[in-house]
Amino acid sequence: PASSNTLFYGDNLQILRDYIRDETVDLIYLDPPFNSNRSYNVLFKNETGQEADAQIAAFDDSWHWGQKAEETYVDLIENAPGDVANMISSLRQFIGTNQMMAYLVMMAARLVELYRVLKPTGSLYLHCDPTASHYLKIVLDTVFGVDKIRNEIIWQRTAAKGDARTKYGAVHDVLLFYAKSDGAPFHPIYLEQDEDYLSRFRLNDNDGKGAYRLAPLDSPNPRPNLTYDYKGYKPPVKGWRVSLDVMKQLDLEGRLYFPKSMNGRIARKHYLSEQAGRKASDVWTDISPLQASAAEKLGYPTQKPLALLERIINASSNPGDVVLDPFSGCGTAIAAAQKLGRRWIGIDITHLAIAMHKARLKDMYNLTAGVDYRVVGEPEDLDGARQLARDDRYQFQWWALSLIQARPVGGSEGGKGKKGADTGIDGIIPFIEDNTGKMMRVMVQVKSGHVRSGDIRDLRGVLDRETDAP
C-alpha cells in the first residue's frame, strides 16, 4: 500500500497493523480529534460487525474511558516498548481513568504504530491544540526520544476570539514536529517579501546592484584564528566570521561595507535581488484560516487550509515520497500531497470522509477511484452494501453518493446520525451545459430501501423548489 495512492476506510489502528509495512512512509501528518469543542462522528460497527473504540457514535469534545480503553491500555503495558509502557502507566497514575486518559491511550497506541511505519529518515507532524499538547509531547518524547523533537510550531488559526472575557483569547493551534533521525530532510520555507522585510534593504550605491542591507561579520563565538586586521580596521573582540581569504574575496566582489571611521566595523552587503526572503520560524501567522467564502471550503468545520499542508509537505519531504494521514478528515493532506507530486495514503473511519476525498480528487485533479488510486474497506458487493445500510444509513448514504461522484451536502463533519434540517438533497453533481456554458446541477437523494410513491413526489417537490430558487 505504501507504494501507491490509497484510501482506507476503517479504524486506523487496525489499518496500520494490517496494511502498512515497517519503514515505508516518509512523512506523517495527523490532526486527530482532541478536546476543543469539536464533534467527530464515527460508526459503531464496521462491515464485520466488530465494535471498535475508534468508532464511537458521537465524539463530542472527548473520548470516554471504557472497556476498549482499558483493553488498549493493557495491550500497551504488555506489548509496547518498555519506556512507552512505563510512561502510559505513570500518566494513568497522574491523570486517572478519565476522558483525557482514554484519549492519550488511544493516541499512544497509534503513535507506536506510526513510528513503526516511518522510515529512518521520516518526520511526523501532530496537529493539536493547547488542551492536550503538553500530554501529547510526553507521549511523543517517549515514542521518538526526547532529542527527536525539531519544533513546537504555533499556528495562529484565527485573528480574534470571543472567549477573551476572563482570559486571553485562544487563537492558536500547535504542531509538534518530530524527526525519526538526524537524516530526516528539511527544506527551509521562505516567506513572501512583505513591506516589513523589504524595508530592511534601505541602502543603495546606485551601481546597478540594487538595494542592500548590512549584516555583521563579527563572530558570535571566540575565534582566535580569525582575529586579524583588514585594511587598517581592527577585528571584533571575538574575531571575524570569515577567514582572511574569504574576506578578500568579498572585498573583490564589492560586497564589503567600510565605515568612514577606522573605529567602525566592516559589514557585509546582502543584496535584495539575491535573497529568497525571510525564512519561516516556528510561529506561523501568515497562513489564514479558511473563510466561509473560500473556494476550497468544503463545509467541514475543522478543515485546514491547503497552504498549511503544502508548507509542511514542502519542508519535510521530497517529490515521490510517501505522505500518510491516518485521520484524513476532508482530505487536505491528500490533496496537497497529490498537488506536490508525492504519493499518499489516507485513512478515515467515516464514509463521509472517503466520499469527500473522492469528490475532491475528482474536482481538483480529475482522478477516479479504482483507476488512479485504490479504495480499501468499502462494500464490494450487494451483501456488503446491505450490511452498511443496516449498520448506519447515513454512512450508506455517503458511500452511495461517492459511487456516482456526487458531492455530499447537508449533514455534519462526520455523520453521527444527525443531519440537521433535511432539505431533501443528499448530494449534487455539478456540470456545464453544452449549449450555454452555464453551471448546472444534478440533485441526488439516496434511499437504502422501501421507496414509496410519496418519496418520489417529495423529490419532485424538492426539484421544483430548487429550480425556482434564485
Short mmCIF file of C-alpha atoms in Angstrom, two decimals:
data_model
loop_
_atom_site.label_atom_id
_atom_site.label_comp_id
_atom_site.label_asym_id
_atom_site.label_seq_id
_atom_site.Cartn_x
_atom_site.Cartn_y
_atom_site.Cartn_z
CA PRO A 1 0.00 0.00 0.00
CA ALA A 2 2.83 2.45 0.70
CA SER A 3 3.90 2.26 -2.94
CA SER A 4 0.63 3.53 -4.41
CA ASN A 5 -2.04 6.15 -3.68
CA THR A 6 -4.61 4.50 -1.44
CA LEU A 7 -7.62 5.49 0.68
CA PHE A 8 -8.51 3.17 3.55
CA TYR A 9 -11.89 3.07 5.26
CA GLY A 10 -11.69 1.79 8.83
CA ASP A 11 -10.07 2.10 12.25
CA ASN A 12 -6.60 3.47 11.59
CA LEU A 13 -5.01 1.35 14.32
CA GLN A 14 -6.11 -1.84 12.61
CA ILE A 15 -5.34 -0.49 9.14
CA LEU A 16 -1.79 0.40 10.20
CA ARG A 17 -1.23 -3.05 11.65
CA ASP A 18 -2.78 -4.97 8.76
CA TYR A 19 -1.69 -2.99 5.71
CA ILE A 20 1.26 -0.64 6.28
CA ARG A 21 4.70 -2.24 6.34
CA ASP A 22 7.61 -1.22 8.56
CA GLU A 23 9.60 1.85 7.49
CA THR A 24 7.69 2.63 4.28
CA VAL A 25 6.40 6.16 4.95
CA ASP A 26 8.38 9.39 4.57
CA LEU A 27 6.08 11.94 6.20
CA ILE A 28 3.11 11.65 8.55
CA TYR A 29 0.63 14.45 9.23
CA LEU A 30 -2.17 13.81 11.68
CA ASP A 31 -4.88 16.05 13.04
CA PRO A 32 -6.59 13.67 15.48
CA PRO A 33 -9.72 14.53 17.42
CA PHE A 34 -8.91 16.39 20.60
CA ASN A 35 -10.69 18.41 23.27
CA SER A 36 -11.68 21.65 21.60
CA ASN A 37 -15.46 21.66 21.34
CA ARG A 38 -15.39 19.75 18.07
CA SER A 39 -17.65 16.90 17.08
CA TYR A 40 -16.31 13.78 15.45
CA ASN A 41 -18.78 11.22 14.24
CA VAL A 42 -17.98 7.63 13.55
CA LEU A 43 -19.66 4.28 13.14
CA PHE A 44 -20.42 1.85 15.91
CA LYS A 45 -19.52 -1.12 13.75
CA ASN A 46 -17.61 -1.96 10.63
CA GLU A 47 -18.63 -4.46 7.98
CA THR A 48 -17.56 -7.40 10.15
CA GLY A 49 -19.86 -6.23 12.92
CA GLN A 50 -16.97 -5.77 15.34
CA GLU A 51 -17.16 -2.84 17.68
CA ALA A 52 -14.13 -0.53 17.89
CA ASP A 53 -13.43 2.28 20.30
CA ALA A 54 -12.31 4.38 17.34
CA GLN A 55 -15.89 4.03 16.09
CA ILE A 56 -17.80 5.75 18.88
CA ALA A 57 -21.08 7.06 17.51
CA ALA A 58 -20.56 10.62 18.74
CA PHE A 59 -17.23 12.12 19.69
CA ASP A 60 -18.31 15.34 21.39
CA ASP A 61 -15.25 17.07 22.86
CA SER A 62 -13.71 13.93 24.35
CA TRP A 63 -13.09 10.22 24.34
CA HIS A 64 -14.53 8.16 27.17
CA TRP A 65 -12.87 5.62 29.40
CA GLY A 66 -14.47 2.23 28.91
CA GLN A 67 -13.71 -1.40 28.25
CA LYS A 68 -11.90 -0.74 24.97
CA ALA A 69 -9.73 1.96 26.55
CA GLU A 70 -8.85 -0.45 29.34
CA GLU A 71 -8.01 -3.19 26.81
CA THR A 72 -5.83 -0.80 24.80
CA TYR A 73 -4.08 0.27 28.00
CA VAL A 74 -3.36 -3.35 28.95
CA ASP A 75 -2.08 -4.04 25.43
CA LEU A 76 0.32 -1.11 25.72
CA ILE A 77 1.57 -2.28 29.10
CA GLU A 78 2.12 -5.82 27.85
CA ASN A 79 3.32 -5.28 24.28
CA ALA A 80 4.58 -1.72 23.76
CA PRO A 81 8.28 -0.88 24.20
CA GLY A 82 9.22 -0.74 27.87
CA ASP A 83 9.61 3.03 28.09
CA VAL A 84 6.20 3.54 26.45
CA ALA A 85 4.60 1.11 28.90
CA ASN A 86 6.20 2.91 31.84
CA MET A 87 5.13 6.30 30.50
CA ILE A 88 1.48 5.34 29.97
CA SER A 89 1.36 3.68 33.40
CA SER A 90 2.72 6.83 35.04
CA LEU A 91 0.25 9.02 33.19
CA ARG A 92 -2.62 6.87 34.39
CA GLN A 93 -1.48 7.29 37.98
CA PHE A 94 -1.27 11.04 37.49
CA ILE A 95 -4.36 11.68 35.34
CA GLY A 96 -6.69 8.86 36.39
CA THR A 97 -9.16 6.92 34.26
CA ASN A 98 -10.98 9.81 32.65
CA GLN A 99 -11.64 11.18 29.18
CA MET A 100 -8.17 12.66 28.76
CA MET A 101 -6.52 9.39 29.72
CA ALA A 102 -8.70 7.47 27.26
CA TYR A 103 -7.62 9.91 24.56
CA LEU A 104 -3.93 9.53 25.43
CA VAL A 105 -4.17 5.73 25.47
CA MET A 106 -5.80 5.85 22.03
CA MET A 107 -3.09 8.18 20.74
CA ALA A 108 -0.19 6.26 22.30
CA ALA A 109 -1.24 3.01 20.62
CA ARG A 110 -1.42 4.75 17.25
CA LEU A 111 1.81 6.70 17.65
CA VAL A 112 3.67 3.46 18.36
CA GLU A 113 2.39 2.10 15.03
CA LEU A 114 3.09 5.36 13.20
CA TYR A 115 6.68 5.30 14.44
CA ARG A 116 6.98 1.73 13.17
CA VAL A 117 5.86 2.58 9.62
CA LEU A 118 8.00 5.72 9.43
CA LYS A 119 11.27 5.44 7.52
CA PRO A 120 14.51 6.16 9.44
CA THR A 121 14.61 9.45 7.53
CA GLY A 122 10.92 10.18 8.16
CA SER A 123 9.18 13.02 10.01
CA LEU A 124 5.87 13.42 11.81
CA TYR A 125 3.71 16.49 12.42
CA LEU A 126 0.97 16.13 15.05
CA HIS A 127 -1.65 18.89 14.91
CA CYS A 128 -3.37 19.63 18.21
CA ASP A 129 -4.42 22.45 20.50
CA PRO A 130 -3.12 23.51 23.94
CA THR A 131 -5.73 21.38 25.69
CA ALA A 132 -3.69 18.22 25.16
CA SER A 133 -0.42 19.34 23.53
CA HIS A 134 1.62 19.05 26.73
CA TYR A 135 0.48 15.46 27.30
CA LEU A 136 0.98 14.54 23.64
CA LYS A 137 4.53 15.89 23.78
CA ILE A 138 5.28 13.50 26.64
CA VAL A 139 3.92 10.61 24.57
CA LEU A 140 5.91 11.68 21.51
CA ASP A 141 9.09 12.21 23.54
CA THR A 142 8.76 8.65 24.77
CA VAL A 143 7.98 7.10 21.38
CA PHE A 144 10.55 9.07 19.36
CA GLY A 145 13.08 10.08 22.01
CA VAL A 146 13.39 13.40 23.82
CA ASP A 147 16.08 14.56 21.39
CA LYS A 148 13.97 13.98 18.29
CA ILE A 149 11.65 16.95 18.56
CA ARG A 150 12.58 19.58 15.98
CA ASN A 151 9.95 22.21 16.68
CA GLU A 152 6.83 23.07 18.55
CA ILE A 153 5.16 25.22 15.89
CA ILE A 154 2.49 27.77 16.76
CA TRP A 155 -0.08 28.40 14.04
CA GLN A 156 -2.35 31.40 14.53
CA ARG A 157 -5.55 29.91 13.18
CA THR A 158 -7.81 32.89 13.83
CA ALA A 159 -7.35 36.61 14.35
CA ALA A 160 -9.91 37.15 17.09
CA LYS A 161 -11.73 35.06 19.63
CA GLY A 162 -14.89 35.74 21.55
CA ASP A 163 -13.69 33.91 24.67
CA ALA A 164 -11.36 36.73 25.78
CA ARG A 165 -13.53 37.83 28.70
CA THR A 166 -11.83 36.16 31.66
CA LYS A 167 -8.63 35.08 29.88
CA TYR A 168 -6.54 35.80 26.80
CA GLY A 169 -8.21 34.80 23.55
CA ALA A 170 -7.33 31.31 22.32
CA VAL A 171 -6.25 31.87 18.72
CA HIS A 172 -3.60 29.23 18.01
CA ASP A 173 -3.07 25.55 17.35
CA VAL A 174 0.11 23.58 17.99
CA LEU A 175 2.08 21.45 15.53
CA LEU A 176 4.53 19.05 17.18
CA PHE A 177 7.27 18.29 14.64
CA TYR A 178 9.42 15.18 15.28
CA ALA A 179 12.07 13.55 13.10
CA LYS A 180 12.96 9.88 13.45
CA SER A 181 16.66 10.64 12.92
CA ASP A 182 19.06 13.45 12.12
CA GLY A 183 18.89 12.31 8.49
CA ALA A 184 15.29 13.47 8.03
CA PRO A 185 15.16 16.06 5.22
CA PHE A 186 14.23 19.66 5.88
CA HIS A 187 13.89 22.37 3.27
CA PRO A 188 13.65 25.91 4.70
CA ILE A 189 10.47 27.73 3.81
CA TYR A 190 10.86 31.30 2.58
CA LEU A 191 8.04 33.73 3.23
CA GLU A 192 6.79 36.35 0.83
CA GLN A 193 8.83 39.55 0.80
CA ASP A 194 6.40 41.82 2.63
CA GLU A 195 6.83 45.53 3.32
CA ASP A 196 8.47 44.91 6.68
CA TYR A 197 11.08 42.66 5.04
CA LEU A 198 11.65 44.99 2.10
CA SER A 199 12.13 47.96 4.43
CA ARG A 200 15.33 46.37 5.75
CA PHE A 201 17.03 46.92 2.39
CA ARG A 202 17.33 50.69 2.55
CA LEU A 203 20.86 51.22 1.20
CA ASN A 204 21.78 51.59 -2.45
CA ASP A 205 25.14 52.53 -4.01
CA ASN A 206 23.46 53.19 -7.38
CA ASP A 207 25.92 50.82 -9.02
CA GLY A 208 23.31 48.67 -10.68
CA LYS A 209 23.32 46.02 -7.93
CA GLY A 210 20.22 47.41 -6.27
CA ALA A 211 19.18 47.79 -2.66
CA TYR A 212 21.01 46.03 0.13
CA ARG A 213 21.23 45.74 3.91
CA LEU A 214 24.23 45.30 6.15
CA ALA A 215 24.99 42.17 8.13
CA PRO A 216 27.69 41.99 10.80
CA LEU A 217 30.85 40.00 10.20
CA ASP A 218 31.54 39.61 13.93
CA SER A 219 31.93 36.03 15.11
CA PRO A 220 29.37 35.07 17.79
CA ASN A 221 31.97 32.84 19.46
CA PRO A 222 35.67 33.39 20.21
CA ARG A 223 37.73 32.63 17.06
CA PRO A 224 41.41 33.38 17.81
CA ASN A 225 42.44 32.05 14.38
CA LEU A 226 40.12 34.57 12.72
CA THR A 227 41.39 37.60 14.61
CA TYR A 228 43.20 39.77 12.10
CA ASP A 229 43.35 43.39 10.91
CA TYR A 230 41.95 44.20 7.49
CA LYS A 231 42.80 47.40 5.64
CA GLY A 232 43.50 49.13 8.92
CA TYR A 233 40.23 48.05 10.58
CA LYS A 234 40.63 46.21 13.87
CA PRO A 235 38.94 42.82 14.34
CA PRO A 236 35.93 42.34 16.60
CA VAL A 237 36.57 41.18 20.16
CA LYS A 238 35.69 37.56 19.30
CA GLY A 239 37.17 37.65 15.81
CA TRP A 240 35.63 37.63 12.33
CA ARG A 241 33.04 35.19 10.96
CA VAL A 242 35.16 34.51 7.86
CA SER A 243 38.77 33.73 7.04
CA LEU A 244 41.14 36.27 5.55
CA ASP A 245 40.86 34.63 2.13
CA VAL A 246 37.06 34.87 2.19
CA MET A 247 37.29 38.47 3.38
CA LYS A 248 39.50 39.32 0.40
CA GLN A 249 37.08 37.59 -1.99
CA LEU A 250 34.10 39.53 -0.60
CA ASP A 251 36.09 42.72 -0.98
CA LEU A 252 36.97 41.84 -4.59
CA GLU A 253 33.26 41.28 -5.35
CA GLY A 254 32.29 44.63 -3.80
CA ARG A 255 30.32 43.01 -1.01
CA LEU A 256 32.02 44.76 1.91
CA TYR A 257 30.96 48.00 3.58
CA PHE A 258 33.76 50.07 5.08
CA PRO A 259 32.68 52.71 7.63
CA LYS A 260 34.23 56.18 7.40
CA SER A 261 35.67 55.89 10.86
CA MET A 262 38.52 53.40 11.28
CA ASN A 263 36.99 52.62 14.68
CA GLY A 264 33.90 51.29 12.94
CA ARG A 265 33.26 47.73 11.94
CA ILE A 266 33.37 46.20 8.47
CA ALA A 267 29.99 44.73 7.44
CA ARG A 268 28.76 42.54 4.61
CA LYS A 269 26.29 43.69 1.97
CA HIS A 270 23.24 41.48 1.39
CA TYR A 271 21.51 42.46 -1.84
CA LEU A 272 17.73 42.19 -2.05
CA SER A 273 17.92 40.73 -5.55
CA GLU A 274 19.81 37.72 -4.19
CA GLN A 275 17.52 36.98 -1.26
CA ALA A 276 14.83 34.31 -1.32
CA GLY A 277 13.01 36.04 1.51
CA ARG A 278 12.72 35.61 5.23
CA LYS A 279 12.88 32.04 6.49
CA ALA A 280 9.76 30.82 8.27
CA SER A 281 10.15 30.49 12.03
CA ASP A 282 8.22 28.30 14.47
CA VAL A 283 5.43 30.90 14.75
CA TRP A 284 3.15 30.96 11.69
CA THR A 285 0.93 33.99 11.37
CA ASP A 286 0.87 34.23 7.58
CA ILE A 287 -1.48 31.32 6.82
CA SER A 288 -5.05 32.41 7.38
CA PRO A 289 -7.85 30.03 8.36
CA LEU A 290 -10.41 29.19 5.72
CA GLN A 291 -13.16 31.74 5.36
CA ALA A 292 -16.72 30.70 4.62
CA SER A 293 -16.37 32.06 1.09
CA ALA A 294 -13.06 30.31 0.33
CA ALA A 295 -13.09 28.33 -2.90
CA GLU A 296 -11.57 25.28 -1.20
CA LYS A 297 -14.11 25.33 1.66
CA LEU A 298 -15.99 22.03 1.88
CA GLY A 299 -18.26 22.80 4.82
CA TYR A 300 -16.10 20.75 7.18
CA PRO A 301 -15.63 22.81 10.40
CA THR A 302 -12.11 21.58 11.19
CA GLN A 303 -10.86 21.77 7.59
CA LYS A 304 -7.30 23.09 7.36
CA PRO A 305 -6.08 25.43 4.60
CA LEU A 306 -4.32 23.76 1.70
CA ALA A 307 -1.44 26.23 2.17
CA LEU A 308 -0.77 24.85 5.66
CA LEU A 309 -0.32 21.30 4.39
CA GLU A 310 1.68 22.46 1.38
CA ARG A 311 4.16 24.15 3.72
CA ILE A 312 4.58 21.02 5.83
CA ILE A 313 4.96 18.72 2.83
CA ASN A 314 7.38 21.04 1.03
CA ALA A 315 9.52 21.44 4.16
CA SER A 316 9.77 17.80 5.23
CA SER A 317 9.55 15.61 2.13
CA ASN A 318 10.77 15.29 -1.43
CA PRO A 319 8.86 14.62 -4.69
CA GLY A 320 7.91 10.96 -4.92
CA ASP A 321 7.91 10.47 -1.14
CA VAL A 322 5.00 8.79 0.65
CA VAL A 323 2.77 11.01 2.82
CA LEU A 324 0.40 9.37 5.32
CA ASP A 325 -2.59 10.98 7.04
CA PRO A 326 -4.20 8.48 9.45
CA PHE A 327 -7.05 10.87 10.40
CA SER A 328 -7.61 12.18 6.91
CA GLY A 329 -10.86 14.06 7.56
CA CYS A 330 -11.76 16.01 4.44
CA GLY A 331 -8.51 15.12 2.68
CA THR A 332 -6.49 18.32 2.72
CA ALA A 333 -3.20 16.47 3.29
CA ILE A 334 -4.08 14.07 0.46
CA ALA A 335 -4.93 16.94 -1.91
CA ALA A 336 -1.71 18.78 -1.04
CA ALA A 337 0.40 15.63 -1.49
CA GLN A 338 -1.13 14.99 -4.91
CA LYS A 339 -0.53 18.62 -5.94
CA LEU A 340 3.13 18.47 -4.90
CA GLY A 341 3.96 15.18 -6.61
CA ARG A 342 4.03 12.96 -3.53
CA ARG A 343 2.46 9.54 -3.14
CA TRP A 344 -0.14 9.33 -0.40
CA ILE A 345 -2.12 7.15 1.99
CA GLY A 346 -5.29 8.37 3.68
CA ILE A 347 -7.22 6.59 6.44
CA ASP A 348 -10.59 7.59 7.84
CA ILE A 349 -13.36 5.89 9.72
CA THR A 350 -16.33 7.52 8.01
CA HIS A 351 -17.70 7.02 4.54
CA LEU A 352 -18.45 10.74 4.53
CA ALA A 353 -14.71 11.45 4.64
CA ILE A 354 -13.93 8.90 1.93
CA ALA A 355 -16.71 10.34 -0.24
CA MET A 356 -15.29 13.84 0.25
CA HIS A 357 -11.82 12.56 -0.67
CA LYS A 358 -13.16 11.09 -3.90
CA ALA A 359 -15.05 14.24 -4.84
CA ARG A 360 -12.08 16.46 -4.04
CA LEU A 361 -9.61 14.35 -6.03
CA LYS A 362 -12.03 14.35 -8.96
CA ASP A 363 -12.67 18.10 -8.83
CA MET A 364 -9.04 19.15 -8.34
CA TYR A 365 -7.12 16.57 -10.36
CA ASN A 366 -9.71 14.58 -12.35
CA LEU A 367 -8.69 11.39 -10.53
CA THR A 368 -11.06 8.42 -10.40
CA ALA A 369 -11.24 5.78 -7.67
CA GLY A 370 -10.25 2.35 -8.90
CA VAL A 371 -8.40 3.83 -11.86
CA ASP A 372 -5.98 6.42 -10.46
CA TYR A 373 -5.95 5.23 -6.84
CA ARG A 374 -7.28 2.42 -4.67
CA VAL A 375 -10.00 2.45 -2.04
CA VAL A 376 -9.83 -0.34 0.55
CA GLY A 377 -12.61 -1.19 3.01
CA GLU A 378 -15.74 -0.12 1.16
CA PRO A 379 -18.56 -2.55 0.31
CA GLU A 380 -17.59 -4.64 -2.70
CA ASP A 381 -20.87 -6.48 -3.28
CA LEU A 382 -24.60 -6.27 -2.62
CA ASP A 383 -24.37 -8.05 0.73
CA GLY A 384 -21.75 -5.58 1.92
CA ALA A 385 -23.92 -2.65 0.86
CA ARG A 386 -26.91 -4.11 2.69
CA GLN A 387 -24.82 -4.60 5.82
CA LEU A 388 -23.64 -0.99 5.71
CA ALA A 389 -27.23 0.21 5.30
CA ARG A 390 -28.28 -1.84 8.33
CA ASP A 391 -25.36 -0.54 10.40
CA ASP A 392 -25.79 3.13 9.61
CA ARG A 393 -28.00 4.61 6.89
CA TYR A 394 -26.12 7.91 6.83
CA GLN A 395 -22.81 6.16 6.19
CA PHE A 396 -24.55 4.18 3.45
CA GLN A 397 -25.80 7.46 2.00
CA TRP A 398 -22.30 8.97 1.80
CA TRP A 399 -20.85 5.79 0.32
CA ALA A 400 -23.60 5.64 -2.31
CA LEU A 401 -23.00 9.28 -3.26
CA SER A 402 -19.33 8.53 -3.85
CA LEU A 403 -20.25 5.80 -6.35
CA ILE A 404 -21.71 8.38 -8.71
CA GLN A 405 -19.11 11.04 -7.87
CA ALA A 406 -21.67 13.28 -6.18
CA ARG A 407 -20.57 15.85 -3.64
CA PRO A 408 -22.14 15.24 -0.22
CA VAL A 409 -24.28 18.11 1.04
CA GLY A 410 -26.04 18.66 4.34
CA GLY A 411 -25.04 16.51 7.25
CA SER A 412 -22.16 17.41 9.51
CA GLU A 413 -18.49 16.70 9.79
CA GLY A 414 -18.57 13.02 10.45
CA GLY A 415 -22.13 11.80 10.48
CA LYS A 416 -23.24 10.84 13.96
CA GLY A 417 -26.73 10.17 12.69
CA LYS A 418 -28.00 13.75 12.87
CA LYS A 419 -28.21 15.86 9.74
CA GLY A 420 -29.91 18.99 11.00
CA ALA A 421 -32.65 20.35 8.78
CA ASP A 422 -33.27 17.86 5.97
CA THR A 423 -33.50 19.75 2.70
CA GLY A 424 -34.25 16.60 0.74
CA ILE A 425 -30.92 16.81 -1.10
CA ASP A 426 -28.09 14.47 -0.13
CA GLY A 427 -25.62 15.28 -2.90
CA ILE A 428 -25.08 17.26 -6.07
CA ILE A 429 -23.27 16.61 -9.35
CA PRO A 430 -22.21 19.88 -11.00
CA PHE A 431 -21.77 20.06 -14.76
CA ILE A 432 -21.50 22.60 -17.58
CA GLU A 433 -24.39 22.74 -20.02
CA ASP A 434 -23.04 22.22 -23.55
CA ASN A 435 -25.18 24.80 -25.34
CA THR A 436 -24.93 27.70 -22.90
CA GLY A 437 -21.80 27.00 -20.86
CA LYS A 438 -23.94 27.58 -17.76
CA MET A 439 -23.17 25.79 -14.49
CA MET A 440 -25.91 23.23 -13.81
CA ARG A 441 -26.54 20.74 -11.01
CA VAL A 442 -27.88 17.23 -10.76
CA MET A 443 -29.52 16.84 -7.35
CA VAL A 444 -29.27 13.45 -5.69
CA GLN A 445 -31.32 11.83 -2.97
CA VAL A 446 -30.27 8.45 -1.55
CA LYS A 447 -32.63 5.81 -0.19
CA SER A 448 -31.45 2.50 1.20
CA GLY A 449 -34.75 0.74 0.57
CA HIS A 450 -38.54 0.94 0.94
CA VAL A 451 -39.00 3.69 -1.66
CA ARG A 452 -42.66 4.70 -1.86
CA SER A 453 -44.57 6.82 -4.31
CA GLY A 454 -44.68 9.60 -1.71
CA ASP A 455 -40.90 9.72 -1.73
CA ILE A 456 -40.93 10.32 -5.48
CA ARG A 457 -43.48 13.13 -5.10
CA ASP A 458 -41.39 14.70 -2.33
CA LEU A 459 -38.30 14.55 -4.51
CA ARG A 460 -40.20 16.23 -7.36
CA GLY A 461 -41.19 18.98 -4.93
CA VAL A 462 -37.53 19.44 -3.94
CA LEU A 463 -36.54 19.72 -7.60
CA ASP A 464 -39.24 22.33 -8.23
CA ARG A 465 -38.16 24.30 -5.17
CA GLU A 466 -34.50 24.29 -6.16
CA THR A 467 -35.31 25.19 -9.75
CA ASP A 468 -37.26 28.25 -8.62
CA ALA A 469 -34.63 29.29 -6.07
CA PRO A 470 -32.56 32.36 -7.04
#
